[in-house]
Structure formats: structure tokens, C-alpha cells
Coordinates of C-alpha atoms in Angstrom, one line a residue:
X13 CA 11.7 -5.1 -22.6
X14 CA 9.0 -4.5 -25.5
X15 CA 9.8 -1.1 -26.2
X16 CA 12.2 -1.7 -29.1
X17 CA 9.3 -4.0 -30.8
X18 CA 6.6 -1.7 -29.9
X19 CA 9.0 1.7 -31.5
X20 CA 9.4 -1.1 -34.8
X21 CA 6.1 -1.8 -35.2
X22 CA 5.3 2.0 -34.8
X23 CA 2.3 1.4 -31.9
X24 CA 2.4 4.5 -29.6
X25 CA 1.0 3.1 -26.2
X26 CA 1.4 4.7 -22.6
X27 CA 1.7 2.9 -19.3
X28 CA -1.3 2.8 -18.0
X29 CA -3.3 2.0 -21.7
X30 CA -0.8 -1.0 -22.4
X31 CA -1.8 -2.3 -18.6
X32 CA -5.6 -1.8 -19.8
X33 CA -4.5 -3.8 -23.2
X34 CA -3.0 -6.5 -20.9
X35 CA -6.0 -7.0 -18.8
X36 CA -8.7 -7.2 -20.9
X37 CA -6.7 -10.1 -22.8
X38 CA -6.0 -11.8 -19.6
X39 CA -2.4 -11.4 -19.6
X40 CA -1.7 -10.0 -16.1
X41 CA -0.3 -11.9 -13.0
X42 CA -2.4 -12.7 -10.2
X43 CA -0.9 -9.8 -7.3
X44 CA 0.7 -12.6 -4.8
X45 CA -0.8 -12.3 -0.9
X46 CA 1.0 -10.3 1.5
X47 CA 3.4 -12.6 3.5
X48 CA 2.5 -10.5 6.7
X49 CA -0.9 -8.4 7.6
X50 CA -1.7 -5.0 6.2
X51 CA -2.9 -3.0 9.0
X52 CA -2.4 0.5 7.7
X53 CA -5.0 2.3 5.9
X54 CA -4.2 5.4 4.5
X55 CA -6.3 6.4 2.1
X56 CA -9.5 6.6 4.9
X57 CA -12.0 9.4 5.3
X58 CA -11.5 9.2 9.2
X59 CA -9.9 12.7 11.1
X60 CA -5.5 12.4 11.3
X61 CA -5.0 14.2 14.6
X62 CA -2.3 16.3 15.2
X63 CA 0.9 14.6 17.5
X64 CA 0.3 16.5 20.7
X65 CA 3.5 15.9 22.3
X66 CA 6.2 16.4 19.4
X67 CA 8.4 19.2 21.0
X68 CA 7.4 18.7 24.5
X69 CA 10.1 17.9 26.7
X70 CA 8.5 15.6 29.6
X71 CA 10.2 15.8 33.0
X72 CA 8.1 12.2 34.8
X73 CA 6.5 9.6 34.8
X74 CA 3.0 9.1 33.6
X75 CA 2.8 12.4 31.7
X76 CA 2.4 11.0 28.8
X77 CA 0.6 7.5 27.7
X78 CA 0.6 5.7 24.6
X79 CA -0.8 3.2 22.9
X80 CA -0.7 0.7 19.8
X81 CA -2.2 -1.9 17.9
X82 CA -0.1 -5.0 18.0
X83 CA -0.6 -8.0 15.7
X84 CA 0.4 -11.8 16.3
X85 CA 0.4 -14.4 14.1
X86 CA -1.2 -18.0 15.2
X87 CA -1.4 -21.3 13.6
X88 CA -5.5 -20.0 13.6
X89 CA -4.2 -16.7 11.8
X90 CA -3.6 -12.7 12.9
X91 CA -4.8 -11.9 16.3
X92 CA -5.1 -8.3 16.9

């Protein structure tokens, strides 16, 4: 929306320098809270292992088990 002003007035200003500009005058929103919980973390330092099944084809029952991380949401917050 400024870029027509900011071409006129003849100021030569990347992205990330006019959101540097922006915060050091206080001019940035607040980022709003996440409606639901962020679980996922993927910029970690822990070991991603390999999917051990993908291409298998499984025959029974109990050859394979799973399991996940489920989440629920209570009047006293996230349960996990």
C-alpha cells in the first residue's frame, strides 16, 4: 500500500529493514494468541527417525502399534 509513496519520496527500503524501521518506532501489531495449542516443534535439535513401516504391507493384527499425543481443551486449559 506504501509503495507508490515510498517510489515518490525516492526511499529504497527492503522488507525486512522497513519491518526493523517499524519496530523500533513501535508501530507493529501485537501477534494475536493462537485460538488452539501449538504442539509441533519443528525447528528442534532432537533425532527425526526414519518411518519404519512406509511400504510395508502388514497381513494381522498387532504387527504394528502406534501412538500419538492427543490434546483436550478444559474450562482449566489444554490437557495433554
Amino acid at each position: 500500500m506504501l509503495k507508490g509513496q515510498l517510489k515518490e519520496a525516492e526511499v529504497k527500503l527492503g522488507r525486512d529493514r522497513f519491518f526493523d524501521v517499524l519496530r523500533q518506532r513501535e508501530l507493529l501489531l501485537e501477534p494475536k494468541a493462537a485460538v488452539y495449542p501449538c504442539t509441533t516443534n519443528s525447528q528442534h535439535y532432537l533425532p527425526v527417525f526414519t518411518n519404519l513401516i512406509k511400504g510395508r504391507q502388514l497381513t494381522g493384527a498387532n504387527q504394528v502399534w502406534v501412538s500419538d499425543i492427543t490434546c483436550l481443551r478444559t474450562l482449566e486449559g489444554v490437557c495433554s
